[in-house]
Each structure stands twice: as structure tokens, then as C-alpha cells.
PDB file of C-alpha atoms in Angstrom:
ATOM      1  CA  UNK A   1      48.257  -3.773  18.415  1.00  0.00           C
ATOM      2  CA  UNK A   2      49.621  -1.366  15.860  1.00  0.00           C
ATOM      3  CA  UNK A   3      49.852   2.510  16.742  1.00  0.00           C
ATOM      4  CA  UNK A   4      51.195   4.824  14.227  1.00  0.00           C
ATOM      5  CA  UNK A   5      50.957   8.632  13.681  1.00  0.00           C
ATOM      6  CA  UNK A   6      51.945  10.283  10.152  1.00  0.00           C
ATOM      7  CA  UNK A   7      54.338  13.230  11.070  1.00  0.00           C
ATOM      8  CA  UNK A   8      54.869  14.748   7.534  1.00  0.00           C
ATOM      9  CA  UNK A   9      54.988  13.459   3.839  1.00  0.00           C
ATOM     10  CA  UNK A  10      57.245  13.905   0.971  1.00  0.00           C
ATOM     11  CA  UNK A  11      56.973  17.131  -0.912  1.00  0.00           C
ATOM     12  CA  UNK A  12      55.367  18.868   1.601  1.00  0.00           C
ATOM     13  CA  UNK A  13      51.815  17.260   1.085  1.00  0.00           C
ATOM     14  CA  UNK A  14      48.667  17.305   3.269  1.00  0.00           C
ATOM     15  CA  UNK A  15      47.279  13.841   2.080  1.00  0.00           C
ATOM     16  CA  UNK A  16      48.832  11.044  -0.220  1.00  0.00           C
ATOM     17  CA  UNK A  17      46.894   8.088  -1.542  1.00  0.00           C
ATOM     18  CA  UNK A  18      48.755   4.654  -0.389  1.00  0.00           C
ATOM     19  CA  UNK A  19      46.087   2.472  -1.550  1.00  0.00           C
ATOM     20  CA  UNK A  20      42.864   2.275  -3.910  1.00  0.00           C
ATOM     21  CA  UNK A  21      40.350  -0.214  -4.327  1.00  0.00           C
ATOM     22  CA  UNK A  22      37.450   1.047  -6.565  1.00  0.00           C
ATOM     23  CA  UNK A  23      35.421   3.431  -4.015  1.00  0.00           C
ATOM     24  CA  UNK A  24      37.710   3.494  -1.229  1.00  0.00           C
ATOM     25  CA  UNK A  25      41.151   4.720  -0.178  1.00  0.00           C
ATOM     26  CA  UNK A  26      43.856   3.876   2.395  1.00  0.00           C
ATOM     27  CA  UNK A  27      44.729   7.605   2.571  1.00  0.00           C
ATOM     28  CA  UNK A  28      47.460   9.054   4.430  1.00  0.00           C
ATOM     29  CA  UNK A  29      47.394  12.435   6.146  1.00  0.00           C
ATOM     30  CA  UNK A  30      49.465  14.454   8.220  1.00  0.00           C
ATOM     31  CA  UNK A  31      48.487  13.781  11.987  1.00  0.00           C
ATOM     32  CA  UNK A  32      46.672  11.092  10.527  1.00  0.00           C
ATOM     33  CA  UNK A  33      47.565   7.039  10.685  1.00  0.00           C
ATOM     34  CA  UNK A  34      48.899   4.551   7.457  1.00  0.00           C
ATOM     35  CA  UNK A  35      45.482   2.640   7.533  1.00  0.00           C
ATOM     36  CA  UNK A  36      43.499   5.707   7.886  1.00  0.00           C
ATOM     37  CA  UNK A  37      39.928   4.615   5.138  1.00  0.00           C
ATOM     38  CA  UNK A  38      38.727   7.457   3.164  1.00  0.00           C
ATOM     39  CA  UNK A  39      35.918   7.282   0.658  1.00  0.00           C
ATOM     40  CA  UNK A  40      32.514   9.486   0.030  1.00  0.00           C
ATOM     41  CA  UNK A  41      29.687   9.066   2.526  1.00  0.00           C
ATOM     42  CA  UNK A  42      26.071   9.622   2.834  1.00  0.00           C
ATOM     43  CA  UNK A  43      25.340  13.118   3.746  1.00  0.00           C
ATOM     44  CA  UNK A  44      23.340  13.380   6.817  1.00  0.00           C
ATOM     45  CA  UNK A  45      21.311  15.852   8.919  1.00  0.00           C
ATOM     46  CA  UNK A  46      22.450  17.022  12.570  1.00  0.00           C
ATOM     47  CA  UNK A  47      20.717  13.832  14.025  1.00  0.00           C
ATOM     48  CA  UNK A  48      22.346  11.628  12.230  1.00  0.00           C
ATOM     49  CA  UNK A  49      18.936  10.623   9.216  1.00  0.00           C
ATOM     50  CA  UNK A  50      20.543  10.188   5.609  1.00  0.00           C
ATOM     51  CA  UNK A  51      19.295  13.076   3.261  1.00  0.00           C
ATOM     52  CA  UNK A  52      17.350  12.677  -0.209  1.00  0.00           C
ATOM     53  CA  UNK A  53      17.270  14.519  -2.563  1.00  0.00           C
ATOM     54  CA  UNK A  54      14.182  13.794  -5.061  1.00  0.00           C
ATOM     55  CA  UNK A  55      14.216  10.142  -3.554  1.00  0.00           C
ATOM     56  CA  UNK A  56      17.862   9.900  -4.252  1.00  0.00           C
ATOM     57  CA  UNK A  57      20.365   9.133  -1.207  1.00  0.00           C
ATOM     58  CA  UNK A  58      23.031  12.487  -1.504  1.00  0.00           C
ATOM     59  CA  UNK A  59      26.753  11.605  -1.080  1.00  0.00           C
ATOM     60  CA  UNK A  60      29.448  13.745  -0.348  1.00  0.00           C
ATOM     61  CA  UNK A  61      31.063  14.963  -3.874  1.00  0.00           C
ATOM     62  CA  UNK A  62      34.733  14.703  -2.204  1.00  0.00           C
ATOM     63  CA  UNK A  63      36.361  12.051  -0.453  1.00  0.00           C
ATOM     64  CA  UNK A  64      35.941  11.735   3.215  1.00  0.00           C
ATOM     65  CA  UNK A  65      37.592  10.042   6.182  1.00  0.00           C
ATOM     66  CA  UNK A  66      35.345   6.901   7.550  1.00  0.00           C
ATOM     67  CA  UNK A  67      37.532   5.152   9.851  1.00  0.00           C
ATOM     68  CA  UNK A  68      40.874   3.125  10.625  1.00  0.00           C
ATOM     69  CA  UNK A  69      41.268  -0.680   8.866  1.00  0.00           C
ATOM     70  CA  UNK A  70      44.048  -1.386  12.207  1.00  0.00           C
ATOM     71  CA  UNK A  71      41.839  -3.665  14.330  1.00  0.00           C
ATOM     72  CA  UNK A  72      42.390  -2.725  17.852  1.00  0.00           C
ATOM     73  CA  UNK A  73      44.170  -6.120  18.642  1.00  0.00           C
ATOM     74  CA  UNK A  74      44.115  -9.355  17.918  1.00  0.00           C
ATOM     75  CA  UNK A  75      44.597 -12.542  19.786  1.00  0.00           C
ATOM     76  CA  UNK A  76      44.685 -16.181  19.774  1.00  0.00           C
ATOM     77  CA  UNK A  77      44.104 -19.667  21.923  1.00  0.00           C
ATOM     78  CA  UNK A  78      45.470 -22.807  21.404  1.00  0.00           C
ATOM     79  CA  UNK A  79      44.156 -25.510  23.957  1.00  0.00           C
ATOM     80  CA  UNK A  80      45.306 -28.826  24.194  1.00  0.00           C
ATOM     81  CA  UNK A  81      43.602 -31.862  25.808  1.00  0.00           C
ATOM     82  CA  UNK A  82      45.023 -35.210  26.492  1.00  0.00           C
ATOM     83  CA  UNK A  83      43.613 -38.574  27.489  1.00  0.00           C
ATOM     84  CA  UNK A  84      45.407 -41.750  27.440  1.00  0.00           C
ATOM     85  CA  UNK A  85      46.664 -42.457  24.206  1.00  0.00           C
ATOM     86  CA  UNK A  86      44.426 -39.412  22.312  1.00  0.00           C
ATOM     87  CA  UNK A  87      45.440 -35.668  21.962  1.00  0.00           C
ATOM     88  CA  UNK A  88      42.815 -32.962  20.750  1.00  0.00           C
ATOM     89  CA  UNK A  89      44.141 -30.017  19.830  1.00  0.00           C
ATOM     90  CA  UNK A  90      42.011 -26.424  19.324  1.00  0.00           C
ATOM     91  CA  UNK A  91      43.197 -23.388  17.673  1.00  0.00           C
ATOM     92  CA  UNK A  92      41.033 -20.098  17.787  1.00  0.00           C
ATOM     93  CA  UNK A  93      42.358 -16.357  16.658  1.00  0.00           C
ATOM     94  CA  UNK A  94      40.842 -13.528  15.436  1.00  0.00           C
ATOM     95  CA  UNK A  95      40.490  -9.719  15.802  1.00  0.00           C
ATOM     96  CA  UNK A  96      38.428  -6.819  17.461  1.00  0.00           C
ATOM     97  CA  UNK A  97      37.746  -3.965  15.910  1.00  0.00           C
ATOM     98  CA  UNK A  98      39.168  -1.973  12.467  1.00  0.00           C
ATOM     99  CA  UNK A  99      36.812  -1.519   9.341  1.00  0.00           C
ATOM    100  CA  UNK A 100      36.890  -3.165   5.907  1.00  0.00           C
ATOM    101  CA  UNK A 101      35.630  -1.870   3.046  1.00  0.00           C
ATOM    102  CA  UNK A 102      34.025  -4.621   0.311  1.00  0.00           C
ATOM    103  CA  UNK A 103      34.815  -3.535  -3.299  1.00  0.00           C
ATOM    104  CA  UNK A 104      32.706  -6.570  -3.666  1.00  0.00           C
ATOM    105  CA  UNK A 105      29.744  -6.202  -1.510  1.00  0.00           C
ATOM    106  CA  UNK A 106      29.222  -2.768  -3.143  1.00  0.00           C
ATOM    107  CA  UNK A 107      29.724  -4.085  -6.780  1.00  0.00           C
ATOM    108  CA  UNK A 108      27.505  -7.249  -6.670  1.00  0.00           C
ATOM    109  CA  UNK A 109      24.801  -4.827  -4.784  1.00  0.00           C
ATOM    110  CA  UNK A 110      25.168  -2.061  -7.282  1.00  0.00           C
ATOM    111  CA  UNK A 111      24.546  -5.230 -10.229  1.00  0.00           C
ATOM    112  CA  UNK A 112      21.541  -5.778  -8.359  1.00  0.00           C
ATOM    113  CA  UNK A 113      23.008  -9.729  -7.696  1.00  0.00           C
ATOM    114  CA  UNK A 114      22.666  -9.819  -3.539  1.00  0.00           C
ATOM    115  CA  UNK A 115      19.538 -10.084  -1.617  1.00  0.00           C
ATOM    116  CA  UNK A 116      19.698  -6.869   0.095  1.00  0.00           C
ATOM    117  CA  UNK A 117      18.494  -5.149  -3.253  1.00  0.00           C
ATOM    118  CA  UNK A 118      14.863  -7.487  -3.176  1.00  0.00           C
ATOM    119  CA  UNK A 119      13.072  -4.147  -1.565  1.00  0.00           C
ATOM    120  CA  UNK A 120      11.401  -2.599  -3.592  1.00  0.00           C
ATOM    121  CA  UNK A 121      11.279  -4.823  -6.611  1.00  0.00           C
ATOM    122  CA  UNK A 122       7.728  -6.066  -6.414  1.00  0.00           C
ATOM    123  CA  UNK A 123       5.974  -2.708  -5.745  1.00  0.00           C
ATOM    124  CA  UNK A 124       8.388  -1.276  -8.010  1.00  0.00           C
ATOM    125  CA  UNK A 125       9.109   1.718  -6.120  1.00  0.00           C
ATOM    126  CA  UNK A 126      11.270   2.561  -2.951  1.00  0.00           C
ATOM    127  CA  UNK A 127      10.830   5.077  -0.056  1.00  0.00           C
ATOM    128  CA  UNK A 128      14.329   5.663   1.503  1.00  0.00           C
ATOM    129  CA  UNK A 129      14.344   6.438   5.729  1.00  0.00           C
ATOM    130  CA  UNK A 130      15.645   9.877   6.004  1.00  0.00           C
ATOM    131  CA  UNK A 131      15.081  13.321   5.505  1.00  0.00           C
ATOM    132  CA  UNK A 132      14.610  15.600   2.243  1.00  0.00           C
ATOM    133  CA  UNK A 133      15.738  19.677   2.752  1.00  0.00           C
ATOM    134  CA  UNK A 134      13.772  22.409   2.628  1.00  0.00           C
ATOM    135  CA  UNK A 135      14.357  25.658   0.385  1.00  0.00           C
ATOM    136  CA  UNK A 136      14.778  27.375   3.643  1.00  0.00           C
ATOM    137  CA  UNK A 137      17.389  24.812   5.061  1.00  0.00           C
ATOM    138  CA  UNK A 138      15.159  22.982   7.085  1.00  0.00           C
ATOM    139  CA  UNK A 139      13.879  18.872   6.627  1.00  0.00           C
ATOM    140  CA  UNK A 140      11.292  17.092   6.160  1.00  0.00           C
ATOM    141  CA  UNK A 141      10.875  13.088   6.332  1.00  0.00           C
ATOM    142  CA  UNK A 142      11.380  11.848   2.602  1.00  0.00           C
ATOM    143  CA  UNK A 143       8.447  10.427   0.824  1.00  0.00           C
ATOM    144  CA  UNK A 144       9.686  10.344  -2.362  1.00  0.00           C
ATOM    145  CA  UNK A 145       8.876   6.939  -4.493  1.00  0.00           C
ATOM    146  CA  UNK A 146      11.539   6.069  -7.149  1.00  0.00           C
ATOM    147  CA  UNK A 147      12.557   3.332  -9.048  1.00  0.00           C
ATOM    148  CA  UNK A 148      15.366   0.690  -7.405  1.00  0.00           C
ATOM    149  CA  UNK A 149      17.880   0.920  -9.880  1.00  0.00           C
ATOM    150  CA  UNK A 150      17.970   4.924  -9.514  1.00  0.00           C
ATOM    151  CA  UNK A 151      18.427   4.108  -5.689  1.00  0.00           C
ATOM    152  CA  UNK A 152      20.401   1.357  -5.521  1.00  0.00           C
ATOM    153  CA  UNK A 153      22.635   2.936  -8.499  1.00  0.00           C
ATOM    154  CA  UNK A 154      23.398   5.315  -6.164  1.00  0.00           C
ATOM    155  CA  UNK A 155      23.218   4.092  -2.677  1.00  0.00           C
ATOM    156  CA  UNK A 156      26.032   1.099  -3.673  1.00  0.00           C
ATOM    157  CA  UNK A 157      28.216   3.874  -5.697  1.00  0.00           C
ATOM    158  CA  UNK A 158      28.758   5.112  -1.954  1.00  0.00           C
ATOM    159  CA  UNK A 159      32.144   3.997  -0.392  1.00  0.00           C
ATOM    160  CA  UNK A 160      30.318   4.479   3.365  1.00  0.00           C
ATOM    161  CA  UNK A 161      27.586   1.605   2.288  1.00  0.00           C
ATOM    162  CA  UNK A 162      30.152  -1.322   1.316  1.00  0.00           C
ATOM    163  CA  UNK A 163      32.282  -0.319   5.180  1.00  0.00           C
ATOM    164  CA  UNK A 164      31.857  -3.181   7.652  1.00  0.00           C
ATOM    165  CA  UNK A 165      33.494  -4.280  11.120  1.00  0.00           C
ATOM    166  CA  UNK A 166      36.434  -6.334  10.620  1.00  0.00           C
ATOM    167  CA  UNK A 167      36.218  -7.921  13.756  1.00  0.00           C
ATOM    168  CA  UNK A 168      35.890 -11.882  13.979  1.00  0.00           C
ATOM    169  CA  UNK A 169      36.785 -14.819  15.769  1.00  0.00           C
ATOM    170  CA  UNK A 170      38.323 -18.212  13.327  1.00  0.00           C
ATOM    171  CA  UNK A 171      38.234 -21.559  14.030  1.00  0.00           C
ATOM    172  CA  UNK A 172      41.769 -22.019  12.902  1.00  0.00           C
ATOM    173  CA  UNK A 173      42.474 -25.523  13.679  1.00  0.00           C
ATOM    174  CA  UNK A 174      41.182 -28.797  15.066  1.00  0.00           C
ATOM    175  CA  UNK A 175      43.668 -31.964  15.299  1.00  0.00           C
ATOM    176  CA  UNK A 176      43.236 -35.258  16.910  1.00  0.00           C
ATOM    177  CA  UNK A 177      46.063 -37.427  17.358  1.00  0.00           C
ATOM    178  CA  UNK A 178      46.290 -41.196  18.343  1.00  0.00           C
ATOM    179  CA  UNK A 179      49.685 -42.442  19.710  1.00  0.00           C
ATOM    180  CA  UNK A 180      50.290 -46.115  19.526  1.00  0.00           C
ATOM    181  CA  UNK A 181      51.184 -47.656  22.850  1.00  0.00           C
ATOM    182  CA  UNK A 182      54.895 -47.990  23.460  1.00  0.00           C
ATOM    183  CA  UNK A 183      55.126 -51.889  23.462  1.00  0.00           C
ATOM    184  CA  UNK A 184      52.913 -51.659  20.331  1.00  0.00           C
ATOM    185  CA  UNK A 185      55.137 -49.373  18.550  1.00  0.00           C
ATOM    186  CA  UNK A 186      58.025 -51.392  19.475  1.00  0.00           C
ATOM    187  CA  UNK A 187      56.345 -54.399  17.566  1.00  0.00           C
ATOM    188  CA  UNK A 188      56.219 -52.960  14.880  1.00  0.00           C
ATOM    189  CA  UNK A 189      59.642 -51.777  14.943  1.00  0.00           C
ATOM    190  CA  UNK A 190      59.303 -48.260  15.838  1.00  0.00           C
ATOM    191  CA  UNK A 191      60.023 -46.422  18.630  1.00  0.00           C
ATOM    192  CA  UNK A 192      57.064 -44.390  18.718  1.00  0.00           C
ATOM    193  CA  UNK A 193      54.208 -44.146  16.375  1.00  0.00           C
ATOM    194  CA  UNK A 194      50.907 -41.963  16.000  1.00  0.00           C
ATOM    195  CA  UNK A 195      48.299 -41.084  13.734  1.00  0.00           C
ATOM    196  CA  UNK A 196      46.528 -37.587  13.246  1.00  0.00           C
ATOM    197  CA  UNK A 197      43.715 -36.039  11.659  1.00  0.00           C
ATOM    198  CA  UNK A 198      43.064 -32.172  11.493  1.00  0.00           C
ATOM    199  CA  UNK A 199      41.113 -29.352  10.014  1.00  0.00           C
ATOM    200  CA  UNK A 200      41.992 -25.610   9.081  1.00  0.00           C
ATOM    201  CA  UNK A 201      40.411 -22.539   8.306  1.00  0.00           C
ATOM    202  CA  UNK A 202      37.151 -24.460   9.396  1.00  0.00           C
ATOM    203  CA  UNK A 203      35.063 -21.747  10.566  1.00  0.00           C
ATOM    204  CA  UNK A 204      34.714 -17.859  11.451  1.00  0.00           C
ATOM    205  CA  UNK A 205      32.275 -16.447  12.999  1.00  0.00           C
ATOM    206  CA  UNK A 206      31.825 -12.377  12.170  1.00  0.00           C
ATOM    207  CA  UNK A 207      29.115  -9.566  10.753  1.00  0.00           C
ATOM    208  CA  UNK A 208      31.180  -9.474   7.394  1.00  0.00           C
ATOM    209  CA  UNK A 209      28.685 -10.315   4.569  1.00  0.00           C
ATOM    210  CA  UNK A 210      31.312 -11.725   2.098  1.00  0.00           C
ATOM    211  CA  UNK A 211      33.965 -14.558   2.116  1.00  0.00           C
ATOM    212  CA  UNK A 212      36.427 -13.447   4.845  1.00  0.00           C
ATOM    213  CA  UNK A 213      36.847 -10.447   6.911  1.00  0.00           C
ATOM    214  CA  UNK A 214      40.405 -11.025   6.701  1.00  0.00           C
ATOM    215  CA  UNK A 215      40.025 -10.702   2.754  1.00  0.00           C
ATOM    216  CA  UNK A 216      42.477  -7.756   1.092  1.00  0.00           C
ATOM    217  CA  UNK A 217      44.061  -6.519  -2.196  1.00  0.00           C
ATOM    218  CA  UNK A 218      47.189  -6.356  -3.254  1.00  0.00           C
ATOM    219  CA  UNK A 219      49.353  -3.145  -3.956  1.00  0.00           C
ATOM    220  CA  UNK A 220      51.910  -4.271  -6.741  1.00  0.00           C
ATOM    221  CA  UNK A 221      53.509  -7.141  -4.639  1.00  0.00           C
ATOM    222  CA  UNK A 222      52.153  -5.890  -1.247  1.00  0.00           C
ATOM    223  CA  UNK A 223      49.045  -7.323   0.493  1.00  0.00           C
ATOM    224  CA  UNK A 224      46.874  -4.642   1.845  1.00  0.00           C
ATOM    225  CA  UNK A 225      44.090  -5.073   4.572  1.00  0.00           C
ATOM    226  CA  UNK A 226      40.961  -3.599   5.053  1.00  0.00           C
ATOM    227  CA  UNK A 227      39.995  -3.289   1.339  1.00  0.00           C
ATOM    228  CA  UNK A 228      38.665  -5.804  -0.941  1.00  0.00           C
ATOM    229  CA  UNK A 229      37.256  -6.396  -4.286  1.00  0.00           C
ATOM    230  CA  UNK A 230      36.736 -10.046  -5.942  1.00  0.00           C
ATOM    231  CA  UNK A 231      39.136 -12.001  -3.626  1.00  0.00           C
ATOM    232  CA  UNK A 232      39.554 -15.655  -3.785  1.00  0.00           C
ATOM    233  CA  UNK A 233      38.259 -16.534  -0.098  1.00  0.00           C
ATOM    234  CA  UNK A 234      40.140 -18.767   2.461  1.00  0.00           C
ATOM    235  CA  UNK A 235      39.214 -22.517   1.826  1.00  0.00           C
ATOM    236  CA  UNK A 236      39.375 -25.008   4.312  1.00  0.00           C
ATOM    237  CA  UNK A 237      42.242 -27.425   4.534  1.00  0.00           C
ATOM    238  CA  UNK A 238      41.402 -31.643   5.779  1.00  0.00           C
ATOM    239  CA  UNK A 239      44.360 -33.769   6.167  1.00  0.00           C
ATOM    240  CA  UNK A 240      45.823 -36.669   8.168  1.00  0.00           C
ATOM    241  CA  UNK A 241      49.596 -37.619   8.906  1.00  0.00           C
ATOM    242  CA  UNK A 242      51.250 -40.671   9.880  1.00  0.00           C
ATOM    243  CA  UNK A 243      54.378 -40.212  12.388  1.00  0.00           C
ATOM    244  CA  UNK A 244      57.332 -42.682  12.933  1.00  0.00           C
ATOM    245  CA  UNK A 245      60.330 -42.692  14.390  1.00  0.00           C
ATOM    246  CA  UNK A 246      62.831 -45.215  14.452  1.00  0.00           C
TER     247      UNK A 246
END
């Protein structure tokens, strides 16, 4: 768990930029915390229903605080079962809570390259869900029919629509290992020997719609979380060792 408060910045300043991935800062703020996400957002009517404006999602025009990146803790297992000669080993870690924001969710939508832009490309028209304002101030639902790429071309230029949970739970690790009886060791002239097989980075399990919610970008030479674009995404390792010792 990391807890931090910004008590005043250099020069006197109200807000500093620490990091920048495409749509989407890491802004700092006085009062305000080191992995504090700003970015513009849809705007939206008292209840909450995105506004339109001729069919066209409106975004706010300067940048806005969305959330914190800082998960609200992480943890980990490791559990380790033995039976006779054989030793399974399982490693799980992962986080809850903290946004990320994917430079590359919003750039490969904006393209038109990921499923979620299909609506609308048959009828060739599409009807956003929300509200359109009046003259006098007041709404009215939106039933406004324009093209995809006008919506989409705006809907994925919107830091708010590439934000996700961060949260996720990884399969970090599996191992077996087979240990050669003692006398059978000894045979061979060894005092103990044992075989092992493992896996890492097997599996995570999270609402993320690209790679790897643990995914970041770097500052210079620093690694930052919570904001992506384009990274290369966490393969998973196989291996097997041979132990001996004499």
C-alpha cells in the first residue's frame, strides 16, 4: 500500500505534469497524490447520461482529474505441497484496485482495428445513449444518426474511454519437482539429486482488454505505471532444471 500527499511544488505551482502518454497524464497537484490520472472526459448531465452534441459525444476542452493509478494493495500466495518424493509449488499475486489508462486500447479503437468499433458499421449510422441540450439548458434523449468514424473519431480521442481497473490476480508460477530417493542418489554418486519443471507468467485473470494490466511506459529511464501505449506484453517463461550436489 502506497499513501502519499503532495504538500507544495517547485516554483510555487498548482499542478506539474510528471508523466504523459498520448491522452493521459500522471499529474501532480498540490493536496493531490504522485499517481494522481488526469486526462479530458465525457461531459455528462446531473444523472450521470453522456451528452451529444449533433450525434457527437462532447468532451471536456481542458484536462480533468479521473482517478489514482496506486492500486489499493497488492498481495501474493505461494503454496507448497509435498508427497513422497514430488513437490508442487503455486505462486499467485496480483492487485486490487488503481486505474490504467491504454494509450493502446484508445489508438487501435480510434484506427477502427478492435471489435468494439463493429456497431454501427452495417447500418452505417450510430445512435449514441445519452442526452442532447436544449437552447434553454434542459435535455433531451439523443437521436441523432451519424456516421462511425465521426463518433468513434471522437469517442476514442477521449482520455476517460481508454481508463480501465487495474486490478488482477497472476498465475505467477507453477513448479513440480521430483527428488531422487537418497540410496538412489547415492548410486549415482550424488548426495542428493532432483529434477524440476515450472511455468511463469502463465496466466492473469482481470477486466483489462489489452496484454497486461501491469503494462506501463517509461519516463526517460524510469518505468511508470498506470499508463500505456504499444507495450511489449509479459510472455510466459517454460523451463526445467536438473539439481546435484555432491
Amino acid at each position: 500500500m502506497n499513501r502519499n500527499k503532495i504538500i507544495e511544488l517547485n516554483d510555487n505551482l498548482e499542478r506539474q505534469t510528471l508523466a504523459q502518454v498520448w491522452q493521459a497524464y500522471l499529474m501532480g497537484t498540490v493536496g493531490g497524490r504522485t499517481s494522481d490520472l488526469w486526462g479530458t472526459k465525457f461531459v455528462r448531465d446531473d444523472a450521470g447520461n453522456m451528452v451529444f452534441n449533433n450525434g457527437i459525444p462532447v468532451r471536456t476542452t481542458t484536462q480533468e482529474y479521473i482517478g489514482n493509478t496506486a492500486p489499493d494493495f497488492k498481495a501474493g500466495l505461494t503454496n507448497t505441497l509435498r508427497y513422497k518424493d514430488f513437490r508442487f509449488s503455486m505462486t499467485l499475486d496480483g492487485q486490487l484496485g488503481g486505474l490504467i489508462y491504454s494509450g493502446t486500447y484508445n489508438r487501435a479503437s480510434w484506427d477502427g482495428f478492435t471489435t468494439n468499433t463493429l456497431a454501427g458499421r452495417e447500418a452505417g449510422f450510430i445512435v449514441g445513449a445519452g442526452v442532447a441540450q436544449q437552447v434553454d439548458g434542459s435535455y433531451i434523449p439523443n437521436t441523432v444518426e451519424v456516421s462511425p468514424q465521426a463518433y468513434y473519431n471522437q469517442y476514442y480521442q477521449t482520455t476517460e474511454a481508454g481508463v480501465f481497473d487495474a486490478s488482477f490476480i497472476k498465475l505467477r508460477e507453477l513448479s513440480l519437482t521430483y527428488t531422487l530417493p537418497k540410496n538412489m542418489a547415492q548410486s549415482l554418486h550424488a548426495n542428493n539429486l532432483s529434477f524440476s519443471i515450472y511455468g511463469r507468467n502463465l496466466a492473469v485473470f482481470d477486466k483489462f482488454p489489452f496484454w497486461d494490466p501491469e503494462g506501463g511506459t517509461m519516463n526517460g529511464t524510469v518505468f511508470v505505471p498506470g499508463l500505456e501505449m504499444a507495450p511489449m506484453p509479459y510472455t510466459a517463461t517454460y523451463g526445467c532444471t536438473l539439481k546435484v550436489d555432491f
